[in-house]
GROMACS .gro file of C-alpha atoms in nm:
model
  248
    1MET     CA    1  10.551  10.447   6.435
    2ASP     CA    2  10.405  10.781   6.317
    3GLY     CA    3  10.298  11.077   6.551
    4VAL     CA    4   9.950  10.950   6.599
    5GLY     CA    5  10.074  10.596   6.681
    6LEU     CA    6  10.313  10.745   6.926
    7VAL     CA    7  10.045  10.939   7.106
    8LEU     CA    8   9.823  10.635   7.124
    9PHE     CA    9  10.107  10.423   7.256
   10VAL     CA   10  10.194  10.649   7.541
   11LEU     CA   11   9.827  10.715   7.628
   12ALA     CA   12   9.760  10.341   7.645
   13SER     CA   13  10.070  10.303   7.865
   14LEU     CA   14   9.925  10.573   8.098
   15ALA     CA   15   9.579  10.409   8.108
   16GLY     CA   16   9.728  10.065   8.166
   17GLY     CA   17   9.933  10.184   8.456
   18PHE     CA   18   9.634  10.364   8.606
   19VAL     CA   19   9.412  10.055   8.590
   20SER     CA   20   9.684   9.845   8.741
   21GLY     CA   21   9.739  10.088   9.016
   22LEU     CA   22   9.371  10.105   9.088
   23SER     CA   23   9.281   9.735   9.071
   24GLY     CA   24   9.614   9.546   9.083
   25PHE     CA   25   9.562   9.370   8.749
   26ALA     CA   26   9.422   9.415   8.394
   27MET     CA   27   9.706   9.631   8.262
   28GLY     CA   28   9.754   9.403   7.966
   29LEU     CA   29   9.384   9.393   7.896
   30VAL     CA   30   9.385   9.777   7.863
   31VAL     CA   31   9.696   9.824   7.661
   32SER     CA   32   9.657   9.541   7.419
   33GLY     CA   33   9.340   9.688   7.277
   34VAL     CA   34   9.541   9.987   7.151
   35TRP     CA   35   9.897   9.848   7.104
   36LEU     CA   36   9.789   9.562   6.878
   37HIS     CA   37   9.686   9.816   6.619
   38ILE     CA   38  10.020  10.005   6.620
   39ILE     CA   39  10.290   9.743   6.709
   40THR     CA   40  10.334   9.376   6.645
   41PRO     CA   41  10.172   9.103   6.860
   42ILE     CA   42  10.509   8.983   6.983
   43GLN     CA   43  10.617   9.330   7.084
   44THR     CA   44  10.279   9.375   7.266
   45ALA     CA   45  10.316   9.046   7.454
   46ALA     CA   46  10.680   9.125   7.548
   47LEU     CA   47  10.594   9.474   7.674
   48ILE     CA   48  10.297   9.341   7.874
   49ALA     CA   49  10.534   9.089   8.042
   50GLY     CA   50  10.803   9.349   8.108
   51TYR     CA   51  10.568   9.609   8.235
   52GLY     CA   52  10.378   9.343   8.436
   53LEU     CA   53  10.686   9.271   8.635
   54LEU     CA   54  10.708   9.642   8.722
   55THR     CA   55  10.348   9.701   8.802
   56GLN     CA   56  10.311   9.389   9.016
   57GLY     CA   57  10.646   9.451   9.186
   58TYR     CA   58  10.535   9.806   9.270
   59GLY     CA   59  10.213   9.675   9.403
   60ILE     CA   60  10.383   9.416   9.622
   61LEU     CA   61  10.607   9.683   9.761
   62LYS     CA   62  10.321   9.912   9.846
   63LEU     CA   63  10.128   9.635  10.018
   64ARG     CA   64  10.425   9.450  10.167
   65GLN     CA   65  10.281   9.484  10.527
   66ALA     CA   66   9.977   9.279  10.421
   67LEU     CA   67  10.157   9.000  10.237
   68ASN     CA   68  10.024   8.649  10.326
   69TRP     CA   69  10.285   8.405  10.217
   70HIS     CA   70  10.078   8.106  10.343
   71ALA     CA   71   9.817   8.192  10.078
   72ILE     CA   72  10.064   8.312   9.815
   73TRP     CA   73  10.282   8.008   9.768
   74PRO     CA   74  10.017   7.748   9.675
   75LEU     CA   75   9.854   7.977   9.413
   76SER     CA   76  10.194   8.067   9.279
   77LEU     CA   77  10.315   7.711   9.260
   78GLY     CA   78   9.995   7.600   9.071
   79THR     CA   79  10.021   7.902   8.840
   80THR     CA   80  10.387   7.845   8.740
   81ILE     CA   81  10.294   7.482   8.655
   82GLY     CA   82   9.979   7.577   8.476
   83ILE     CA   83  10.111   7.845   8.241
   84PRO     CA   84  10.347   7.623   8.032
   85THR     CA   85  10.092   7.337   8.049
   86GLY     CA   86   9.828   7.573   7.900
   87VAL     CA   87  10.064   7.690   7.631
   88VAL     CA   88  10.126   7.327   7.527
   89LEU     CA   89   9.752   7.241   7.532
   90LEU     CA   90   9.688   7.539   7.310
   91THR     CA   91   9.835   7.351   7.024
   92TYR     CA   92   9.570   7.078   7.061
   93LEU     CA   93   9.264   7.278   7.132
   94SER     CA   94   9.056   7.524   6.927
   95PRO     CA   95   9.161   7.877   7.046
   96VAL     CA   96   8.831   8.020   6.922
   97HIS     CA   97   8.612   7.780   7.111
   98LEU     CA   98   8.827   7.806   7.416
   99ARG     CA   99   8.836   8.178   7.438
  100PHE     CA  100   8.455   8.193   7.381
  101GLY     CA  101   8.394   7.945   7.658
  102VAL     CA  102   8.619   8.113   7.914
  103GLY     CA  103   8.490   8.458   7.818
  104THR     CA  104   8.125   8.348   7.863
  105LEU     CA  105   8.201   8.216   8.208
  106LEU     CA  106   8.377   8.533   8.311
  107VAL     CA  107   8.083   8.746   8.179
  108LEU     CA  108   7.828   8.534   8.358
  109TYR     CA  109   8.023   8.535   8.686
  110ALA     CA  110   8.079   8.919   8.673
  111ILE     CA  111   7.714   8.998   8.591
  112TYR     CA  112   7.588   8.763   8.867
  113SER     CA  113   7.826   8.901   9.127
  114LEU     CA  114   7.755   9.260   9.034
  115ALA     CA  115   7.384   9.188   9.080
  116ARG     CA  116   7.409   9.035   9.420
  117PRO     CA  117   7.589   9.109   9.752
  118ALA     CA  118   7.939   8.982   9.805
  119PHE     CA  119   7.987   8.604   9.861
  120ARG     CA  120   7.983   8.470  10.213
  121PRO     CA  121   8.358   8.429  10.302
  122MET     CA  122   8.505   8.090  10.209
  123LYS     CA  123   8.803   7.914  10.376
  124ILE     CA  124   9.021   7.738  10.119
  125GLY     CA  125   9.303   7.497  10.208
  126ILE     CA  126   9.645   7.452  10.059
  127ALA     CA  127   9.559   7.164   9.824
  128PRO     CA  128   9.257   7.343   9.670
  129ASP     CA  129   9.472   7.661   9.638
  130ILE     CA  130   9.730   7.473   9.441
  131ALA     CA  131   9.445   7.340   9.217
  132ILE     CA  132   9.312   7.701   9.183
  133GLY     CA  133   9.663   7.821   9.090
  134LEU     CA  134   9.685   7.540   8.830
  135VAL     CA  135   9.367   7.646   8.669
  136ASN     CA  136   9.480   8.005   8.690
  137GLY     CA  137   9.800   7.918   8.497
  138LEU     CA  138   9.612   7.703   8.248
  139VAL     CA  139   9.371   7.991   8.172
  140GLY     CA  140   9.669   8.226   8.148
  141GLY     CA  141   9.854   7.998   7.908
  142LEU     CA  142   9.549   7.935   7.696
  143THR     CA  143   9.402   8.285   7.680
  144GLY     CA  144   9.686   8.523   7.778
  145LEU     CA  145   9.479   8.651   8.080
  146GLY     CA  146   9.703   8.529   8.362
  147GLY     CA  147   9.579   8.602   8.717
  148ILE     CA  148   9.206   8.604   8.640
  149ILE     CA  149   9.117   8.289   8.841
  150SER     CA  150   9.341   8.374   9.136
  151THR     CA  151   9.180   8.719   9.145
  152ILE     CA  152   8.835   8.563   9.159
  153SER     CA  153   8.936   8.321   9.435
  154CYS     CA  154   9.055   8.607   9.652
  155GLN     CA  155   8.712   8.761   9.624
  156TRP     CA  156   8.550   8.432   9.750
  157ARG     CA  157   8.748   8.462  10.073
  158GLY     CA  158   8.580   8.781  10.184
  159TRP     CA  159   8.917   8.950  10.242
  160THR     CA  160   8.971   9.330  10.254
  161ARG     CA  161   9.093   9.494   9.931
  162ASP     CA  162   9.451   9.515  10.067
  163ALA     CA  163   9.448   9.145  10.165
  164GLN     CA  164   9.322   9.049   9.816
  165ARG     CA  165   9.585   9.243   9.634
  166ALA     CA  166   9.862   9.123   9.869
  167VAL     CA  167   9.792   8.777   9.744
  168PHE     CA  168   9.687   8.800   9.381
  169GLN     CA  169   9.958   9.056   9.285
  170PRO     CA  170  10.249   8.824   9.394
  171VAL     CA  171  10.077   8.542   9.205
  172LEU     CA  172  10.060   8.763   8.901
  173PHE     CA  173  10.424   8.861   8.947
  174ALA     CA  174  10.514   8.484   8.945
  175ALA     CA  175  10.311   8.438   8.626
  176PHE     CA  176  10.497   8.733   8.460
  177VAL     CA  177  10.826   8.582   8.567
  178VAL     CA  178  10.748   8.254   8.387
  179ILE     CA  179  10.620   8.438   8.080
  180SER     CA  180  10.920   8.673   8.066
  181ILE     CA  181  11.161   8.382   8.089
  182SER     CA  182  10.978   8.197   7.816
  183MET     CA  183  10.977   8.503   7.591
  184GLY     CA  184  11.346   8.569   7.665
  185VAL     CA  185  11.428   8.218   7.549
  186THR     CA  186  11.238   8.263   7.225
  187GLY     CA  187  11.411   8.604   7.160
  188ALA     CA  188  11.105   8.821   7.190
  189PHE     CA  189  11.294   9.099   7.377
  190THR     CA  190  11.456   9.283   7.088
  191THR     CA  191  11.636   9.618   7.077
  192GLU     CA  192  11.318   9.775   6.931
  193THR     CA  193  11.110   9.629   7.212
  194PHE     CA  194  11.353   9.777   7.473
  195LYS     CA  195  11.317  10.119   7.302
  196LEU     CA  196  10.941  10.091   7.319
  197TYR     CA  197  10.969   9.991   7.684
  198GLY     CA  198  11.168  10.300   7.765
  199LEU     CA  199  10.934  10.520   7.573
  200GLY     CA  200  10.621  10.405   7.755
  201LEU     CA  201  10.782  10.364   8.100
  202PRO     CA  202  10.736  10.724   8.230
  203PHE     CA  203  10.367  10.726   8.133
  204LEU     CA  204  10.311  10.385   8.280
  205LEU     CA  205  10.469  10.496   8.603
  206ALA     CA  206  10.261  10.811   8.613
  207GLY     CA  207   9.941  10.608   8.567
  208LEU     CA  208  10.047  10.347   8.818
  209TRP     CA  209  10.109  10.621   9.083
  210SER     CA  210   9.779  10.803   9.011
  211GLY     CA  211   9.584  10.475   9.017
  212PHE     CA  212   9.725  10.384   9.359
  213LYS     CA  213   9.634  10.731   9.482
  214LEU     CA  214   9.271  10.675   9.385
  215TYR     CA  215   9.285  10.320   9.521
  216GLY     CA  216   9.362  10.471   9.868
  217LYS     CA  217   9.028  10.662   9.854
  218ILE     CA  218   8.792  10.379   9.780
  219ASP     CA  219   8.635  10.128  10.011
  220ASP     CA  220   8.617   9.748   9.992
  221GLU     CA  221   8.279   9.740   9.817
  222ILE     CA  222   8.382   9.979   9.544
  223PHE     CA  223   8.703   9.778   9.498
  224ARG     CA  224   8.491   9.458   9.461
  225LYS     CA  225   8.279   9.623   9.191
  226VAL     CA  226   8.590   9.765   9.011
  227VAL     CA  227   8.743   9.416   8.994
  228LEU     CA  228   8.416   9.267   8.876
  229ALA     CA  229   8.379   9.531   8.604
  230LEU     CA  230   8.726   9.447   8.477
  231LEU     CA  231   8.643   9.077   8.488
  232LEU     CA  232   8.341   9.153   8.274
  233LEU     CA  233   8.555   9.350   8.032
  234ALA     CA  234   8.811   9.064   8.029
  235GLY     CA  235   8.527   8.818   7.933
  236LEU     CA  236   8.406   9.043   7.657
  237SER     CA  237   8.756   9.079   7.523
  238LEU     CA  238   8.759   8.707   7.471
  239ILE     CA  239   8.406   8.666   7.335
  240VAL     CA  240   8.404   8.938   7.072
  241PRO     CA  241   8.712   8.834   6.881
  242ALA     CA  242   8.587   8.471   6.898
  243LEU     CA  243   8.253   8.572   6.741
  244LEU     CA  244   8.419   8.779   6.479
  245SER     CA  245   8.656   8.503   6.379
  246ARG     CA  246   8.354   8.264   6.352
  247GLY     CA  247   8.176   8.499   6.123
  248ALA     CA  248   8.486   8.563   5.909
   0.00000   0.00000   0.00000
C-alpha cells in the first residue's frame, strides 16, 4: 500500500468508526467503498468483521443500562441461523438480481419513511421476532449487510434511540461473531490482515468516540432520520453495482 492508499485507509477507518458511533451500524458500508479500491475483498470483509465486534461491543458497553434481553435473544437466534443459510442460498441465486431487489426495497422504505412521520409503535412477539431475525440473517448472508432488517424492526416499535441501539447492536454483535468464526475457519485472518487491523484501530476508535459524543447531542427524531438516510445509502450501494454489472 502506497502513501495515498495508507491515508485513504486510515481516513475510511475514522469515518467508519464515526458513523458507527453516531448510528450504531453501517461501519462496513462506509469503509468498504474505500477499502475495496486499496486492499483485497477478503481483507476488507475480515477487517469489517473484526472491527464490527469492537464497534458493536463498545456500543453495548455504553448502552448496557438499556439492554433488553427479552427483545435481543429472538432476533439474535434468528440472525445466527439466517446468516449461514443465506450464504448457502447465495450459491443458488443470482447475486445481481438479489442485490437489486433488496436495494430497491431499502430505498423505497427509506424514502417513504423520510417523507412521513414516524410509524405508530408496533408490539412484536417472540415468534415474529425470531422470523425477523431469520430474515435479517438471510439478508446479511446474501448481501453482506447484516443487521439491516433488525434495525428497521426496532424503528417500527417506536422505541427511543437508546432502546433501539440497545437491541440492534447486540444482534449485530451476534452476527459478527458468526461471520468472524466462519472467516476464521476459512483462513481469512492472515498476518497481513492483523497488521492492517492494528494500523486502522486508533483511527477507528477515535471516530467511534467522536460519533458517540455527537450521538449524545441529538434527539430521537434526528436519530430516526440518520438511520433512514443510512438505510437509503445501503440500498443505493446494492442497486448501483447491480446496474453496472448488468450493463457490463
